[in-house]
Short mmCIF file of C-alpha atoms in Angstrom, two decimals:
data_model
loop_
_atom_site.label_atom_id
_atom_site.label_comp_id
_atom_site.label_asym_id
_atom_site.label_seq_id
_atom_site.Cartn_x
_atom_site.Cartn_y
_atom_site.Cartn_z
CA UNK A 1 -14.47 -34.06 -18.28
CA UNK A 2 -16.20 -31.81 -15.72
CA UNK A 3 -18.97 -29.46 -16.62
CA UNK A 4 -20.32 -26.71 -14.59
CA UNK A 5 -23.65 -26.90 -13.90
CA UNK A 6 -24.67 -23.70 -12.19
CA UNK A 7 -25.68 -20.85 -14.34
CA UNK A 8 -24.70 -17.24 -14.04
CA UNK A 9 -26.15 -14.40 -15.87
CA UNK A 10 -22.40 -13.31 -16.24
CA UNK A 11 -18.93 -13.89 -15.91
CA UNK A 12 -18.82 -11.45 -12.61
CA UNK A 13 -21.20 -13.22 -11.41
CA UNK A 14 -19.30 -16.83 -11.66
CA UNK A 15 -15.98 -14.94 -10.56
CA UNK A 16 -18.03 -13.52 -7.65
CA UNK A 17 -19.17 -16.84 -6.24
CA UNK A 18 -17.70 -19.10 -3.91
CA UNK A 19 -17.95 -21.88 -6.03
CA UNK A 20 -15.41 -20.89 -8.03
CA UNK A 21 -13.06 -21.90 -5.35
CA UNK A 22 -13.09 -25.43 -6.57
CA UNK A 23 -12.85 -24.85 -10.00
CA UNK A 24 -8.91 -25.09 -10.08
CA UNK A 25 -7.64 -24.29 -13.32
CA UNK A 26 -11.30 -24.41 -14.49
CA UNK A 27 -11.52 -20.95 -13.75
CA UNK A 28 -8.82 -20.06 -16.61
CA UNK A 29 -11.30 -20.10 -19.33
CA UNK A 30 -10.50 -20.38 -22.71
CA UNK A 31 -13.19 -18.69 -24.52
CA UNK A 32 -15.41 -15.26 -23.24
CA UNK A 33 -18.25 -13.89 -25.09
CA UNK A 34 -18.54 -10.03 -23.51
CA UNK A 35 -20.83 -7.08 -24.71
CA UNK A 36 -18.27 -4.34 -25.44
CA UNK A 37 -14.32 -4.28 -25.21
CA UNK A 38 -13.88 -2.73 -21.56
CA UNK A 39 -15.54 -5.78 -20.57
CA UNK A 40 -12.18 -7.32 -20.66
CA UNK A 41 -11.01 -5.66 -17.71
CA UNK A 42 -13.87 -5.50 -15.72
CA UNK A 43 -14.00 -9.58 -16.09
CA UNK A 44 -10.32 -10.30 -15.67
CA UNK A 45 -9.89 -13.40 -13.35
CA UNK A 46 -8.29 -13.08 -10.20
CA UNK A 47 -5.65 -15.71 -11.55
CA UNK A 48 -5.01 -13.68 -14.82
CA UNK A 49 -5.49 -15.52 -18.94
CA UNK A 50 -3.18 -17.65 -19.90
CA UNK A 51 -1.81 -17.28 -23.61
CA UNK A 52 -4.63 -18.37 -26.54
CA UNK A 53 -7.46 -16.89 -24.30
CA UNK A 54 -9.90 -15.71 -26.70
CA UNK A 55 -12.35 -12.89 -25.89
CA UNK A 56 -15.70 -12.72 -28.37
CA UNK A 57 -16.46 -8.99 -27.82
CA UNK A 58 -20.27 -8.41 -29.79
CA UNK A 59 -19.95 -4.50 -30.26
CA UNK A 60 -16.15 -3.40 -30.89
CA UNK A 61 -16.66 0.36 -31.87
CA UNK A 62 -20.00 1.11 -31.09
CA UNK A 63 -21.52 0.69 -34.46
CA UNK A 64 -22.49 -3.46 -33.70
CA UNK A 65 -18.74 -4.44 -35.37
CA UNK A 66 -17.74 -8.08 -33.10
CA UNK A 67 -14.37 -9.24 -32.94
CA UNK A 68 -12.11 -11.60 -31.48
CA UNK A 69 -9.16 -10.68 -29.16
CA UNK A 70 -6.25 -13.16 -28.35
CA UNK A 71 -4.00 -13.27 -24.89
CA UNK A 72 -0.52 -13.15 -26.40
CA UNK A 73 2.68 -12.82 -24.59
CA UNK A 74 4.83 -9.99 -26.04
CA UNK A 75 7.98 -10.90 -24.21
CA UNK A 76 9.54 -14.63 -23.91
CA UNK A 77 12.77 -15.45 -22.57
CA UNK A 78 15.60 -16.28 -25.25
CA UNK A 79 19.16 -15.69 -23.85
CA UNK A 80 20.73 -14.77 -20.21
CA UNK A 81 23.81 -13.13 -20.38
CA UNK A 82 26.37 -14.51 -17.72
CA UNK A 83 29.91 -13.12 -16.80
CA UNK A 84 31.51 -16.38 -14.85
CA UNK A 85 34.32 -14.57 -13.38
CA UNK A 86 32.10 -12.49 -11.76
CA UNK A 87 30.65 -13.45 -7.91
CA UNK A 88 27.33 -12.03 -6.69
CA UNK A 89 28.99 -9.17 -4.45
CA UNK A 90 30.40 -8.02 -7.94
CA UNK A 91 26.90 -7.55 -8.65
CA UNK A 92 27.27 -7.93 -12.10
CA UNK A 93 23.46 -6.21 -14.43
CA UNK A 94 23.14 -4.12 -11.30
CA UNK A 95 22.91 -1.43 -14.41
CA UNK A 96 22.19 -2.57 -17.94
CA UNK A 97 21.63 -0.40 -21.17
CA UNK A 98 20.19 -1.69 -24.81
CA UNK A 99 20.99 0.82 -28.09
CA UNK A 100 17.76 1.48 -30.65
CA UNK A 101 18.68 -1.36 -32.59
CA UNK A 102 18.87 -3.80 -29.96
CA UNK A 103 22.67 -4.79 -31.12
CA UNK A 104 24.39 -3.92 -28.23
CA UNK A 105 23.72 -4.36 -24.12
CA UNK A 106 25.99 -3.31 -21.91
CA UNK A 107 26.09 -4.59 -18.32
CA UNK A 108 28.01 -3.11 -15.30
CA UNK A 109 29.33 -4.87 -12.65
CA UNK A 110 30.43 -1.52 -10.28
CA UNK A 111 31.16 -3.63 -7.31
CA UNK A 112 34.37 -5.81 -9.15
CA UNK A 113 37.65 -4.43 -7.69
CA UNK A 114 37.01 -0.71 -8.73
CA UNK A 115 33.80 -1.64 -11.45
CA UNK A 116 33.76 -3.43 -14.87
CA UNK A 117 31.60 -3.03 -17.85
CA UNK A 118 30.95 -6.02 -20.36
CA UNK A 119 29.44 -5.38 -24.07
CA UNK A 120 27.60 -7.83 -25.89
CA UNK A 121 26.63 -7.61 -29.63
CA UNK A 122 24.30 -9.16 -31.51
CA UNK A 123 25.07 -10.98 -34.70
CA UNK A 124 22.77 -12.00 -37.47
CA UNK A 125 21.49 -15.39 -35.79
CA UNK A 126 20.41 -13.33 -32.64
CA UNK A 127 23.24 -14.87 -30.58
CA UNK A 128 25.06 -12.35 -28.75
CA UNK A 129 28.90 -12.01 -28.75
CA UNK A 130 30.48 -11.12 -25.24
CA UNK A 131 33.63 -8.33 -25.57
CA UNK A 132 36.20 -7.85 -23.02
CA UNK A 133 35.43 -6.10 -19.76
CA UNK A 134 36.52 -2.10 -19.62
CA UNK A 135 37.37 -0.70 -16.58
CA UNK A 136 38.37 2.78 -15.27
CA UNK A 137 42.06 1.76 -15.62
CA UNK A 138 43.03 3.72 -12.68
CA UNK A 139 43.07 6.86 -15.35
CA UNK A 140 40.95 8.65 -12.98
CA UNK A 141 42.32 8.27 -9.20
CA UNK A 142 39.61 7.30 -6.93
CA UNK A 143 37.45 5.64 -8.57
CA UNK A 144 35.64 2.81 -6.73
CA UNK A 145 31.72 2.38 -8.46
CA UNK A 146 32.80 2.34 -12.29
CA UNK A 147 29.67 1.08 -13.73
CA UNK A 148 26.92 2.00 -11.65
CA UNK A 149 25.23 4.51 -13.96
CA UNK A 150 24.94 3.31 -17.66
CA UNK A 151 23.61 5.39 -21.10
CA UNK A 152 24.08 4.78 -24.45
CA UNK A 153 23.24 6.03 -28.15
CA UNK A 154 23.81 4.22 -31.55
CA UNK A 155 25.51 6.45 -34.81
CA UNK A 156 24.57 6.72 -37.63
CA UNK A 157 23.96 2.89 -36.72
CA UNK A 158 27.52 2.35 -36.70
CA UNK A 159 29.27 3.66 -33.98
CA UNK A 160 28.38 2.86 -30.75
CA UNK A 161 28.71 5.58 -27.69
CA UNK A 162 28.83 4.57 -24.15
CA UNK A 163 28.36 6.44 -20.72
CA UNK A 164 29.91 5.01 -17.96
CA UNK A 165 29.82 7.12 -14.69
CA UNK A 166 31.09 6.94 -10.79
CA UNK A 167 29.11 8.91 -8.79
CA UNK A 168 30.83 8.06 -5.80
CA UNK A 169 34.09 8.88 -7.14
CA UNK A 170 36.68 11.26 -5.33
CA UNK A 171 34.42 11.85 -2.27
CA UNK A 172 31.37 11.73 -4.64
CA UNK A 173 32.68 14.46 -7.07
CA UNK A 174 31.87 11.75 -9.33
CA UNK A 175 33.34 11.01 -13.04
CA UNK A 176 32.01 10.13 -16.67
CA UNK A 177 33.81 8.26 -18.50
CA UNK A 178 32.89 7.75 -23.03
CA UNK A 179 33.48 5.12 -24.92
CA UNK A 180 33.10 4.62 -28.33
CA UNK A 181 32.95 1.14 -30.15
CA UNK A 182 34.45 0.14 -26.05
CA UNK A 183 37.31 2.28 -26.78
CA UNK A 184 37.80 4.97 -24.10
CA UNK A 185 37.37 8.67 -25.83
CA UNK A 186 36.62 11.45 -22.98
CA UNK A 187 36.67 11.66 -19.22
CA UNK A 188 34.06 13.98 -18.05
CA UNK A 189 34.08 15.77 -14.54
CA UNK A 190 32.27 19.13 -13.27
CA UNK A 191 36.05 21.17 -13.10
CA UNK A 192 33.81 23.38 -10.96
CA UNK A 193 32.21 20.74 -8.56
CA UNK A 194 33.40 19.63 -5.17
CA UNK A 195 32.73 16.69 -2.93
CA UNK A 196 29.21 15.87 -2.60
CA UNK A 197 28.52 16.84 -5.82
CA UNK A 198 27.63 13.41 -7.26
CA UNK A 199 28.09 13.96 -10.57
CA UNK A 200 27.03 10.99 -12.91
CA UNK A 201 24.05 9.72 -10.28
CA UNK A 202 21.66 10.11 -13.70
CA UNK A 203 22.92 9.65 -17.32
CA UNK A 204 20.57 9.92 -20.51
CA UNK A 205 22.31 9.58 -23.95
CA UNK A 206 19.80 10.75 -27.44
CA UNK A 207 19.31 7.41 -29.06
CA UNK A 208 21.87 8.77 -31.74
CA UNK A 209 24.48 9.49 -29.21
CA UNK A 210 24.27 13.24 -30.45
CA UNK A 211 23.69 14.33 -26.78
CA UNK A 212 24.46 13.32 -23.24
CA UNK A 213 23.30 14.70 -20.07
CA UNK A 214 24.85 14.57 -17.17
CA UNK A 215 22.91 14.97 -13.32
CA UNK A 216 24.86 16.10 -10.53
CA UNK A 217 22.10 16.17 -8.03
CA UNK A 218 24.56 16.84 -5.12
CA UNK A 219 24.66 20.87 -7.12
CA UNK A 220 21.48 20.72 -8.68
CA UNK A 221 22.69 20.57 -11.75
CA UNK A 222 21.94 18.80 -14.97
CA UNK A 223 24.87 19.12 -17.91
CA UNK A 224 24.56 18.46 -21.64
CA UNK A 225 27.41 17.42 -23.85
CA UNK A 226 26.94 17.05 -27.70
CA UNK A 227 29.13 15.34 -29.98
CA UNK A 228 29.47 18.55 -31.94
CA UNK A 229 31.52 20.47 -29.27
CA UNK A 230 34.49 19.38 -27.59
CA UNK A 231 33.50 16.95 -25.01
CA UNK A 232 35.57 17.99 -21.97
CA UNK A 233 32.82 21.50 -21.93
CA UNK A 234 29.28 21.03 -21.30
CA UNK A 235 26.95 23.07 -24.34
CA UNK A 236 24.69 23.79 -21.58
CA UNK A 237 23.66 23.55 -17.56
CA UNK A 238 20.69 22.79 -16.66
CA UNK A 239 20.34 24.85 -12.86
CA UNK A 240 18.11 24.60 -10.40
CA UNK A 241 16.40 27.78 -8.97
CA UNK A 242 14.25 26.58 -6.03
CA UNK A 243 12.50 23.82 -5.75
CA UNK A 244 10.93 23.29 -9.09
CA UNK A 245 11.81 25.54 -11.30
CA UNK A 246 14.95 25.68 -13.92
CA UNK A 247 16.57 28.17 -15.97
#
């Protein structure tokens, strides 16, 4: 056991001090007593709290309530998804998108051949269930990223929509490709864009899959497609007028 002798009026104080060089993990301490909760911050050790650090705070809404605060660790590891097949120039997760319900991830891989996609869904033990790749197919011709830009949307927490775009696509016209329940629906493309265009750099899907938007940064452009409309016409487009402002 090793006990500090030294006394400090305060924890800044200790933290301050060169003796707390040879504290080691000794500086991690397991239980604070501070005046008011923003004394949590302004006492944080250089090293960080570990999990279990408790915090005694005297005065917790400025009425003379005290209260104890715990360091917990919202996120932990549980699974890595792997696609063996895949090499690291394939760069398989170089995009990855999660529905609301956290049942399925998709993962692209946009470097494989022309560009894969791989689902996963979750089951009921939290184990997740790998589905075959989809690919462009060659439906579109030149395609070469398929995968790079990722969005989906969950409905009616049944079906599952997917965006899959190529930017780079036909001289970076670029291309959208849908898929619902990974079973190819709708090809999107600007029928007014040219090279350059980029269309698909930026997807964002609701998180009911109602509506999908579409950047094409190349023509400063932004296009939204709802499930209530056919999906080869965009409802809207978004256009820039300047710099800043839209209309």
């Amino acid at each position: 056991t090793i006990f500090l002798v030294t006394m400090y009026q305060n924890l800044q104080d200790l933290i301050d001090s060169e003796s707390i060089i040879a504290l080691g993990l000794l500086y991690k301490l397991t239980s604070i007593k501070l005046p008011v909760t923003n004394s949590i911050i302004d006492n944080t050790p250089i090293t960080g709290y570990i999990t279990n650090d408790k915090f005694w705070v005297e005065d917790v809404d400025n009425q003379g309530t005290w209260g104890v605060y715990t360091k917990t660790d919202p996120w932990a590891h549980r699974v890595t998804f792997e696609a063996d097949q895949y090499t690291g120039t394939d760069h398989f997760g170089k995009s990855v998108v999660i529905d609301r319900s956290g049942r399925y991830v998709y993962a692209g891989a946009p470097d494989n051949a022309d560009g894969r996609v791989i689902g996963f869904i979750r089951d009921a033990n939290i184990d997740f269930d790998r589905k075959p790749a989809v690919s462009a197919n060659h439906v579109y011709s030149q395609v070469t990223n398929f995968g790079q830009v990722l969005a989906t949307g969950l409905k009616d927490n049944v079906d599952s929509y997917l965006a899959v775009a190529d930017p780079t696509a036909a001289s970076n016209k670029g291309v959208v490709y849908i898929y619902k329940n990974l079973a190819l629906i709708n090809i999107l493309t600007d029928s007014a864009g040219v090279a350059d265009d980029s269309f698909g750099s930026s997807l964002a899907m609701s998180d009911d899959g109602q509506y999908l938007y579409i950047g094409a940064p190349g023509a400063n452009k932004v296009f939204c497609y709802s499930l209530d409309y056919p999906r080869l016409t965009s409802v809207q487009e978004i256009i820039a007028s300047g710099a800043t402002i839209f209309t």
